[in-house]
XYZ file of N, CA, C and O in Angstrom:
660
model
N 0.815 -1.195 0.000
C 0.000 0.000 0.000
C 0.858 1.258 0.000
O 0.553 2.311 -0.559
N 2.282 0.956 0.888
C 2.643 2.320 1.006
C 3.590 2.799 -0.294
O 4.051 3.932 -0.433
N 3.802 1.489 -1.363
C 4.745 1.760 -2.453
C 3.651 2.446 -3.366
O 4.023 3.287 -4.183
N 2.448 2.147 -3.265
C 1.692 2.765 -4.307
C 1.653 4.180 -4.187
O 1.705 4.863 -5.210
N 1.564 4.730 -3.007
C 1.349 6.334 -2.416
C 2.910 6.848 -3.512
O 3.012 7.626 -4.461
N 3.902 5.976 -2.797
C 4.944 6.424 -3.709
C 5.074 6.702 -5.003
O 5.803 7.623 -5.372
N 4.446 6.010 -5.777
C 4.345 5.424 -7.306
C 3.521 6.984 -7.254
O 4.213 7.903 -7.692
N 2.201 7.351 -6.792
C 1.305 8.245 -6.915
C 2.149 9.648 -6.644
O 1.900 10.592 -7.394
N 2.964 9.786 -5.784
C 3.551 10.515 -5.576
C 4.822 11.117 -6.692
O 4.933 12.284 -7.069
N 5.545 10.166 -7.001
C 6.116 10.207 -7.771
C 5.684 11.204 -9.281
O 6.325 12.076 -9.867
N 3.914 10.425 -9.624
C 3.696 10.567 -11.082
C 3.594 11.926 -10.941
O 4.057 12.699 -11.780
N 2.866 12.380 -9.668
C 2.717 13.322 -9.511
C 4.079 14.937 -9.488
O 3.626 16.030 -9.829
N 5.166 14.867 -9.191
C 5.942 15.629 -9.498
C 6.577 15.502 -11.176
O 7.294 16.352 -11.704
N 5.987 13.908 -11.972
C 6.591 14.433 -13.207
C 5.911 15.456 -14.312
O 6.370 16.290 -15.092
N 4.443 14.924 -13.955
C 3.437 15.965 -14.363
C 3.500 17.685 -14.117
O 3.290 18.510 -15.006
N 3.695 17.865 -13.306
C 4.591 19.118 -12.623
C 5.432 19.445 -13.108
O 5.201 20.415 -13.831
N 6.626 19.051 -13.103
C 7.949 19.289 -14.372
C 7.705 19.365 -15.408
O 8.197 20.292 -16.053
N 6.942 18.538 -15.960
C 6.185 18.458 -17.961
C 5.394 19.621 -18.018
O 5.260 20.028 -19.172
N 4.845 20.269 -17.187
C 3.623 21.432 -17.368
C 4.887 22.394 -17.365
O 5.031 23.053 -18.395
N 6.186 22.636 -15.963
C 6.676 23.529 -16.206
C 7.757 24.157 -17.584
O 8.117 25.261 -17.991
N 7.939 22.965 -17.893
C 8.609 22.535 -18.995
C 7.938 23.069 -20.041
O 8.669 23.535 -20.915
N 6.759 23.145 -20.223
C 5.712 23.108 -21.352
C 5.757 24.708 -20.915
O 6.500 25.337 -21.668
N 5.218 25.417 -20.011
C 5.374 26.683 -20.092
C 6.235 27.846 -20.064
O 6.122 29.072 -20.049
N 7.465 26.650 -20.064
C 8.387 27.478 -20.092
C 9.239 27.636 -21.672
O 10.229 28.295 -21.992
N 8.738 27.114 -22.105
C 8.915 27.371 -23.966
C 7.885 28.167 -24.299
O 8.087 28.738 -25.371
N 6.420 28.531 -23.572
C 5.749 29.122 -24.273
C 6.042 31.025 -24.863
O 5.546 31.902 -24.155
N 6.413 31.215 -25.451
C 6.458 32.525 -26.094
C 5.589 33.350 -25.482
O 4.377 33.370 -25.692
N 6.386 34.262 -24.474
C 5.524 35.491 -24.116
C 5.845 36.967 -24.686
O 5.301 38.026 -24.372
N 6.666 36.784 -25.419
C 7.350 38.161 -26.174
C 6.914 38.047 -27.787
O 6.226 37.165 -28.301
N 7.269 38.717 -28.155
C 7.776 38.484 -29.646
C 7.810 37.342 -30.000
O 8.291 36.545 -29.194
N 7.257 36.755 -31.497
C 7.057 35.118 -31.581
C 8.420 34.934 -32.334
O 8.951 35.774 -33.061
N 8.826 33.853 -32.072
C 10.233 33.471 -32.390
C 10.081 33.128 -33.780
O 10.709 33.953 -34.442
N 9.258 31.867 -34.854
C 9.191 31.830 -35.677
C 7.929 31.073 -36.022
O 7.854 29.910 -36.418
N 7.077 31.823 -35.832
C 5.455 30.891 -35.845
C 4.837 32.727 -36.765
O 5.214 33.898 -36.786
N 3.615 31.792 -37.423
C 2.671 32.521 -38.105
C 1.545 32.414 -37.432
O 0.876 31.386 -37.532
N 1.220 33.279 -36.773
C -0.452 33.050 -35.875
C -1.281 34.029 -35.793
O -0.863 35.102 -35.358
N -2.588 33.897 -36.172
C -3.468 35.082 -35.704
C -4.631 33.827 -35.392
O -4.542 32.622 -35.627
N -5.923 34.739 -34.671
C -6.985 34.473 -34.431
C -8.112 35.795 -34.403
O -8.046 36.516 -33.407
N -8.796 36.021 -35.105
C -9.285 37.156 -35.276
C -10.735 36.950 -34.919
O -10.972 35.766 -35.159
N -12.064 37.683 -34.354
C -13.123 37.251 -34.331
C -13.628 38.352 -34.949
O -14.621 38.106 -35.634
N -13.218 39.651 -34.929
C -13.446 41.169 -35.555
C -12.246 41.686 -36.772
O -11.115 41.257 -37.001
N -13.015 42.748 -37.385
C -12.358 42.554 -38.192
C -11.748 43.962 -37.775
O -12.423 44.974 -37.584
N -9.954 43.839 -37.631
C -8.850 45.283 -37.748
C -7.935 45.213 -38.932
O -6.713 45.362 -38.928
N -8.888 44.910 -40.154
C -7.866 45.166 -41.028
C -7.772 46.650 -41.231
O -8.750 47.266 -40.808
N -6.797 47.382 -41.794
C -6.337 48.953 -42.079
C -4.715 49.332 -42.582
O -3.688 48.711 -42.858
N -5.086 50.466 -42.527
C -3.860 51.292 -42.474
C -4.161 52.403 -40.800
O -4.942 53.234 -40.335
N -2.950 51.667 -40.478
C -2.932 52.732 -39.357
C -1.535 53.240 -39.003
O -0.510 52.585 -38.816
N -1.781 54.868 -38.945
C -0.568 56.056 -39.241
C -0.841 56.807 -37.500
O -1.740 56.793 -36.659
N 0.735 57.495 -37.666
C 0.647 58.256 -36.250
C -0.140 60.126 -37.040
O -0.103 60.855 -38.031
N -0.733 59.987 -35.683
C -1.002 61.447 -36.045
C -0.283 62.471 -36.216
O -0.735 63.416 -36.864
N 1.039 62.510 -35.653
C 2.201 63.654 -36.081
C 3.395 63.187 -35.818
O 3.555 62.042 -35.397
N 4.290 63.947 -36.016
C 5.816 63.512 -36.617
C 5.711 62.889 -35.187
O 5.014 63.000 -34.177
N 7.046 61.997 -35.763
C 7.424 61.197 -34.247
C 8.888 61.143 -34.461
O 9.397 61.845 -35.335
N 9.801 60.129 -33.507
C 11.296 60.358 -33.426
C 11.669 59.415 -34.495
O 11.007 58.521 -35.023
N 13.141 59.900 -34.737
C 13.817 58.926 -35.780
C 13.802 57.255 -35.717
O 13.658 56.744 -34.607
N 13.896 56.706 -36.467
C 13.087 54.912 -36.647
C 11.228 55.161 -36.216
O 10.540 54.166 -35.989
N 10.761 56.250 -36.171
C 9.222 55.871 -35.848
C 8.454 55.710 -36.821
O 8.393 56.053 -38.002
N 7.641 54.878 -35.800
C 6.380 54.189 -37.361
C 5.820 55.199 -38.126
O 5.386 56.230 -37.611
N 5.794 54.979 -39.331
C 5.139 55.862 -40.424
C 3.593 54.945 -40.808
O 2.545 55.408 -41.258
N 3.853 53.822 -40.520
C 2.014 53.160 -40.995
C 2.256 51.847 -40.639
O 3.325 51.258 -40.804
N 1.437 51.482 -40.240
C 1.545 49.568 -40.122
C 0.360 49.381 -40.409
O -0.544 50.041 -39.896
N 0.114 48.187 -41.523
C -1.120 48.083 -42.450
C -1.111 46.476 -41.485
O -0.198 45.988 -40.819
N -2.235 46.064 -41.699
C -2.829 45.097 -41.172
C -3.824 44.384 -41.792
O -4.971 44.692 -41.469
N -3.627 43.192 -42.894
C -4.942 42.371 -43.677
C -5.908 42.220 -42.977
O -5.996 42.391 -41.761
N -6.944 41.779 -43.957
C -8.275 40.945 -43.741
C -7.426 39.769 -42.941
O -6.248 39.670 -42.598
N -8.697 38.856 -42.800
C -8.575 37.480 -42.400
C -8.077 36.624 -43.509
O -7.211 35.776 -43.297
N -8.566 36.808 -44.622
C -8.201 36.237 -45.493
C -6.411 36.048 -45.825
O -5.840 35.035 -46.228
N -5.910 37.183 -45.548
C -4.646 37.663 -46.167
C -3.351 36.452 -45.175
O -2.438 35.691 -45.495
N -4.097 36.968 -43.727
C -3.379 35.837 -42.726
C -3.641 34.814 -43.078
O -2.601 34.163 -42.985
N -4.598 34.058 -43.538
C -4.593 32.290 -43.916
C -4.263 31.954 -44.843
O -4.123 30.732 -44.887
N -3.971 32.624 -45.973
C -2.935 32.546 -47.476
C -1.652 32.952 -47.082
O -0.786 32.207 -47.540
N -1.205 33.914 -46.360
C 0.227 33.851 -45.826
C 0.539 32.454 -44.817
O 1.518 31.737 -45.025
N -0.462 32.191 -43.686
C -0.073 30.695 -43.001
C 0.123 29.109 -43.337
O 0.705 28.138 -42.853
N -0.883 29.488 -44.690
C -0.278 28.099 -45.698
C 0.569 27.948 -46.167
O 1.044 26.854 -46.472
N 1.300 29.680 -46.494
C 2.613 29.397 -47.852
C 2.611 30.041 -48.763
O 3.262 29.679 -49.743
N 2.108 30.862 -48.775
C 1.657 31.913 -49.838
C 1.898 33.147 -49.333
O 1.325 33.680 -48.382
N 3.088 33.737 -50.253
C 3.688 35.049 -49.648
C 3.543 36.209 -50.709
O 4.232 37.228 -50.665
N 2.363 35.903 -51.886
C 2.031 37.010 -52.519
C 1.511 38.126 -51.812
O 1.682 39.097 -52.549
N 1.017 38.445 -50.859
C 0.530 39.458 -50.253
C 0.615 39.361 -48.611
O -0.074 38.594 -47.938
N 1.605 40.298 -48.087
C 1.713 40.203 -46.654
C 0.645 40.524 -45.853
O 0.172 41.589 -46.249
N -0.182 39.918 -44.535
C -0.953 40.036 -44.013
C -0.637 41.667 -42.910
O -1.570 42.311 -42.430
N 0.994 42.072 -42.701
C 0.940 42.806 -41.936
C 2.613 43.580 -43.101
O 3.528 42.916 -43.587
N 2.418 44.973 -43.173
C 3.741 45.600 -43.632
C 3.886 47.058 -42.306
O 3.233 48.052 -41.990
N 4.876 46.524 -41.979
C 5.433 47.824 -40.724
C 6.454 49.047 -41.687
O 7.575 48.687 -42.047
N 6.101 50.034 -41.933
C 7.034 51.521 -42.651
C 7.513 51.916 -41.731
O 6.726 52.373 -40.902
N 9.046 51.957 -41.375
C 9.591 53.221 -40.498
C 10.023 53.705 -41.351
O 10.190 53.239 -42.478
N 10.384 55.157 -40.785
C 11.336 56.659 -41.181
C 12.236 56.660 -40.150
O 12.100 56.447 -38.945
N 13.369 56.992 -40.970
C 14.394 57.096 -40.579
C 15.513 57.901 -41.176
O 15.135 58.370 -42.250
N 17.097 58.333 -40.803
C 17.449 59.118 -41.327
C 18.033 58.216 -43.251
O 19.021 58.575 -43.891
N 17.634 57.762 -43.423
C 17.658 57.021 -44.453
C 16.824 56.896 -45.511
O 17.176 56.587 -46.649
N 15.250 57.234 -44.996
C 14.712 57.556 -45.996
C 13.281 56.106 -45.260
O 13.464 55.622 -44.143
N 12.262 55.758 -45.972
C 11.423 54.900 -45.333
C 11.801 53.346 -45.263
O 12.763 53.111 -45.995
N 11.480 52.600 -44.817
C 11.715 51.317 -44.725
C 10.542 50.546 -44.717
O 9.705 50.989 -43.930
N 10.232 49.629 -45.278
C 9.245 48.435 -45.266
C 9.521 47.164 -44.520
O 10.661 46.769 -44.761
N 8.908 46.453 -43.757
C 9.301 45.671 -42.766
C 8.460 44.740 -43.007
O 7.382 45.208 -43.372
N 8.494 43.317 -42.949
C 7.803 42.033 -43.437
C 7.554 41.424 -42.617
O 8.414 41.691 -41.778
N 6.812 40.604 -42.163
C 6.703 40.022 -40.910
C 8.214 38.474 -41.260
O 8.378 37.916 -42.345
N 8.800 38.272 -40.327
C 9.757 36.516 -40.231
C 8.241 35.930 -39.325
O 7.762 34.877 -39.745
N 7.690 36.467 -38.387
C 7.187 35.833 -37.582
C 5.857 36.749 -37.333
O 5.723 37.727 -38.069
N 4.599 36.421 -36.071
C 3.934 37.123 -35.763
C 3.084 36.585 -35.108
O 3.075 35.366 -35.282
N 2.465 36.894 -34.527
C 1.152 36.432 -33.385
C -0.112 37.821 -33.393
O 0.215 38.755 -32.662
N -1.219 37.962 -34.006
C -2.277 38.436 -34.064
C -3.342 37.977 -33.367
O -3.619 36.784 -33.247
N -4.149 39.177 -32.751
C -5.230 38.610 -31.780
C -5.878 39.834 -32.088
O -5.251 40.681 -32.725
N -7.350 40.103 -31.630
C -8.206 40.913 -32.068
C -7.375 42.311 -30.804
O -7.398 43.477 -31.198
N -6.893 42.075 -29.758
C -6.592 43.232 -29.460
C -4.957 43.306 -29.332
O -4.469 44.049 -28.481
N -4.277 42.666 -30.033
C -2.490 42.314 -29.650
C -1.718 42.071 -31.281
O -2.053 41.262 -32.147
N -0.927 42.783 -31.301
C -0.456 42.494 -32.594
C 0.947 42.496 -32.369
O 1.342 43.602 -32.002
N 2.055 41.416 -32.488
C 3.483 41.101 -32.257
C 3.763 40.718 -33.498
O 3.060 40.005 -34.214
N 5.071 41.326 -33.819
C 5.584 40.987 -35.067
C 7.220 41.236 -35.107
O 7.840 42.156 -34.573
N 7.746 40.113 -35.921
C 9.379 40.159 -36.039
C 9.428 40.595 -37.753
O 8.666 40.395 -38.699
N 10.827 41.332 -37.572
C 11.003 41.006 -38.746
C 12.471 41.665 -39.530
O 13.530 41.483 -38.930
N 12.491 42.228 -40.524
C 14.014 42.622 -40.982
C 13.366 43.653 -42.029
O 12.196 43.654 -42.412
N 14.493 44.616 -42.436
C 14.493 45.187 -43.419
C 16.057 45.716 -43.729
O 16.846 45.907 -42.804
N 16.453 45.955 -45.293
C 17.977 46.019 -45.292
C 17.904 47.366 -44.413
O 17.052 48.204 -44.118
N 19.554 47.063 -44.102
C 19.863 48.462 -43.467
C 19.623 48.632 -41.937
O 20.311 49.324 -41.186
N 18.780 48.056 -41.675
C 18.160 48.328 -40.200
C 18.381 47.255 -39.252
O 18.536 47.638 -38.093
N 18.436 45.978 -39.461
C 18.609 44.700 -38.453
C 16.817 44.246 -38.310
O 15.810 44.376 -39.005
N 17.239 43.549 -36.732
C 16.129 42.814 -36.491
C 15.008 44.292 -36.296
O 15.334 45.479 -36.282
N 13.798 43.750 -36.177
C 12.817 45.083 -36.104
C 11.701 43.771 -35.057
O 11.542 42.559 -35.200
N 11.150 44.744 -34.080
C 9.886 43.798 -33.425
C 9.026 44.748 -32.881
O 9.395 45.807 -32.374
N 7.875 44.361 -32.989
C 6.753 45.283 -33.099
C 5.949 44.592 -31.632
O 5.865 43.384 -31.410
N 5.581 45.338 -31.026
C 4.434 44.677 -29.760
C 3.586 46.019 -29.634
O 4.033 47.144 -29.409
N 2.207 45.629 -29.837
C 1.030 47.047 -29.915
C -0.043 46.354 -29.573
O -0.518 45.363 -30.128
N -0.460 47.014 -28.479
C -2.281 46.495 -28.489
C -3.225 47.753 -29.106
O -2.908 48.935 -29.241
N -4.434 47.114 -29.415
C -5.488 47.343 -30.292
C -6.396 47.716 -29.411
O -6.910 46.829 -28.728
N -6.741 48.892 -29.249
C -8.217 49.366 -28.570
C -9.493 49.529 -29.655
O -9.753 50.260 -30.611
N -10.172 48.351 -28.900
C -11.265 48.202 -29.738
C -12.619 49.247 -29.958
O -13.045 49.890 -30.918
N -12.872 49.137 -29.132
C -13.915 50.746 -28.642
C -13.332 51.926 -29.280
O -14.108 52.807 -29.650
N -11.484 52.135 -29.546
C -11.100 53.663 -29.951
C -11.613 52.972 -31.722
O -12.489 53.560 -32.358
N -10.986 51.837 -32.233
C -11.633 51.307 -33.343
C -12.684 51.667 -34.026
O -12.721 52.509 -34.923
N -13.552 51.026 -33.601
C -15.116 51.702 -33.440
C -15.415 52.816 -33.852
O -15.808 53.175 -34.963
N -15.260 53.265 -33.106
C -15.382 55.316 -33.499
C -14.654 55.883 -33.942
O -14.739 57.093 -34.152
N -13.524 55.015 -34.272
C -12.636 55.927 -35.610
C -13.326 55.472 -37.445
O -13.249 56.092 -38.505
N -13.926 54.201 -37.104
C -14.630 53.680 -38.275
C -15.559 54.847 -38.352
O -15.539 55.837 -39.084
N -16.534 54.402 -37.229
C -17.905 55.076 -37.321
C -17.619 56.296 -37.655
O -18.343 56.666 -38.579
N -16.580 57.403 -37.169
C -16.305 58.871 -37.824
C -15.714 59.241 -39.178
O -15.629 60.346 -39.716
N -15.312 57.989 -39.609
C -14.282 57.880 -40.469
C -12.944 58.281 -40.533
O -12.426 58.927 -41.444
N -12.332 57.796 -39.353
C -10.548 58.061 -38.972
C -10.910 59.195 -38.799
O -10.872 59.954 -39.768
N -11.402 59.706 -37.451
C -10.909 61.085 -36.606
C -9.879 61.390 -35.685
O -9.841 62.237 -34.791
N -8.661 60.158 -36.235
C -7.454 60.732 -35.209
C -7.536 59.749 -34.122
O -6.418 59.258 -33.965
N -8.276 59.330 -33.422
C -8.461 58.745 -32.170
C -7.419 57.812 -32.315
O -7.304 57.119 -33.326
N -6.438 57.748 -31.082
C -5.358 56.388 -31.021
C -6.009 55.587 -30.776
O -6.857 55.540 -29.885
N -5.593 54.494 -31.848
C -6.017 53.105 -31.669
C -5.396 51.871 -31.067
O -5.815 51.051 -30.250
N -3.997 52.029 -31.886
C -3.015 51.285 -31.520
C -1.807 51.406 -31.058
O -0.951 51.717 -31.886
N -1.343 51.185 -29.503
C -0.405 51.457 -28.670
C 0.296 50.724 -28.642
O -0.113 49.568 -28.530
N 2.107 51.038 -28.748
C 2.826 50.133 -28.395
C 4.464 50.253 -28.364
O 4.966 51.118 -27.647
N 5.096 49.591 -28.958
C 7.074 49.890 -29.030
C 7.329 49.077 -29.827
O 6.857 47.942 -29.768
N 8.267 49.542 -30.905
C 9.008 49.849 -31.916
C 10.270 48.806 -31.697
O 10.889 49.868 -31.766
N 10.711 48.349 -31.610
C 12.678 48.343 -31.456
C 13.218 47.694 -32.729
O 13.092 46.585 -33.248
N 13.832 48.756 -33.011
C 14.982 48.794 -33.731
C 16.254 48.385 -33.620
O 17.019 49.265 -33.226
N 17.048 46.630 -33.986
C 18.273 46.645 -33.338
C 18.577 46.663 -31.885
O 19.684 46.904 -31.403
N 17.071 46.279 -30.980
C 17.190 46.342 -29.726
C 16.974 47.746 -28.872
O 16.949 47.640 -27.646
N 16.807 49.148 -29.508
C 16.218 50.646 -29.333
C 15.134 50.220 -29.186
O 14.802 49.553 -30.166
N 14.163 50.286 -28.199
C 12.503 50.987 -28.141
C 12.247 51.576 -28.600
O 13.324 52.113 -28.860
N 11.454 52.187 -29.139
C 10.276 53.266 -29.517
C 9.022 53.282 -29.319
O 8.242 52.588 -29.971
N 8.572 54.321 -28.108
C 7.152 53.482 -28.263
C 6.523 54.502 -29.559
O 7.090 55.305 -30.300
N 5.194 54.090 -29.455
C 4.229 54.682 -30.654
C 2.907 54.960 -30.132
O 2.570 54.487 -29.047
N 2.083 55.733 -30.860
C 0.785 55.433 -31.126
C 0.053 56.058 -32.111
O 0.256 57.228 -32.437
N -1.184 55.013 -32.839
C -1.588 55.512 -34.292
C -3.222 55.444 -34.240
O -4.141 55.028 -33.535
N -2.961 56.134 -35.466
C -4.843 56.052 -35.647
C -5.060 55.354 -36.421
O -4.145 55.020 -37.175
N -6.686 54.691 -36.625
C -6.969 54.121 -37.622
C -6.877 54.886 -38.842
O -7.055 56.045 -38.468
N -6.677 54.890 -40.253
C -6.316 56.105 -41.500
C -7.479 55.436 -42.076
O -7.493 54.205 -42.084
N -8.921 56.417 -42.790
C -9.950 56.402 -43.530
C -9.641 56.439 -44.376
O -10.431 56.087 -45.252
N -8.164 56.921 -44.814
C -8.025 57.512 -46.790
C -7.919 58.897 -46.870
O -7.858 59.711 -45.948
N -7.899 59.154 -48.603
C -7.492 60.770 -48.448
C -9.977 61.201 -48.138
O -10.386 62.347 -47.955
């Protein structure tokens, strides 16, 4: 009887180790090299800062349909689901996603552009500022908050949803 407690005891700390194990690979930053979104609303756009910002700052980060993310997650790299523009003293830059994790209010993204190094994007999505930048048709309202880094530099940001001219 008392080897079984053991046996029970036992299974019991490996289960424990396997969970910590398991969460301790899980990606809480920046996604290392996975393609992921889950969307239930739709934030596709162009979204721009409302006025100048510092050198490497975002100039627009466009964001697909749903569609655009599940033709990029199969293999299909005709049309990027997410393009990040900085300015810089160089002139603009276009940024591609290597990686990314999308959620209706979280948008993380890795990636490269010449000239610049690694680039990683972490911004959440206010849904409600969303909303009423649709419903007004892009009145400025920040939507999307977050930091920039460049080469390991921060930047934070924040943008509006853009209606067009």
């Amino acid at each position: 009887m008392r080897s079984s407690w053991v046996v029970v005891a036992v299974m019991a700390l490996l289960s424990l180790a396997a969970c910590e194990r398991r969460d301790a690979a899980t990606p809480t930053s920046t996604p290392q090299a996975t393609f992921r979104h889950r969307l239930s609303d739709d934030i596709s756009g162009d979204y721009r800062p409302k006025g100048e910002g510092p050198i490497q700052a975002v100039a627009s980060l466009f964001i697909g349909q749903d569609e655009a993310f599940a033709a990029w997650e199969s293999g299909s790299r005709a049309s990027p689901p997410l393009i990040l523009s900085l300015t810089g003293p160089q002139g603009e830059a276009r940024v591609l996603p290597d990686a990314y994790v999308v959620t209706d209010d979280r948008v993380q993204m890795r990636g490269s552009a010449p000239g610049l190094g690694p680039v990683e994007l972490s911004a959440r999505i206010d849904q409600g500022a969303l909303a009423t930048a649709r419903r007004n048709l892009g009145d400025q309202t920040p939507v999307v908050t977050g930091t920039v880094s460049v080469n390991g530099r921060p930047t934070p940001f924040t943008l509006s949803w853009w209606g067009g001219d």
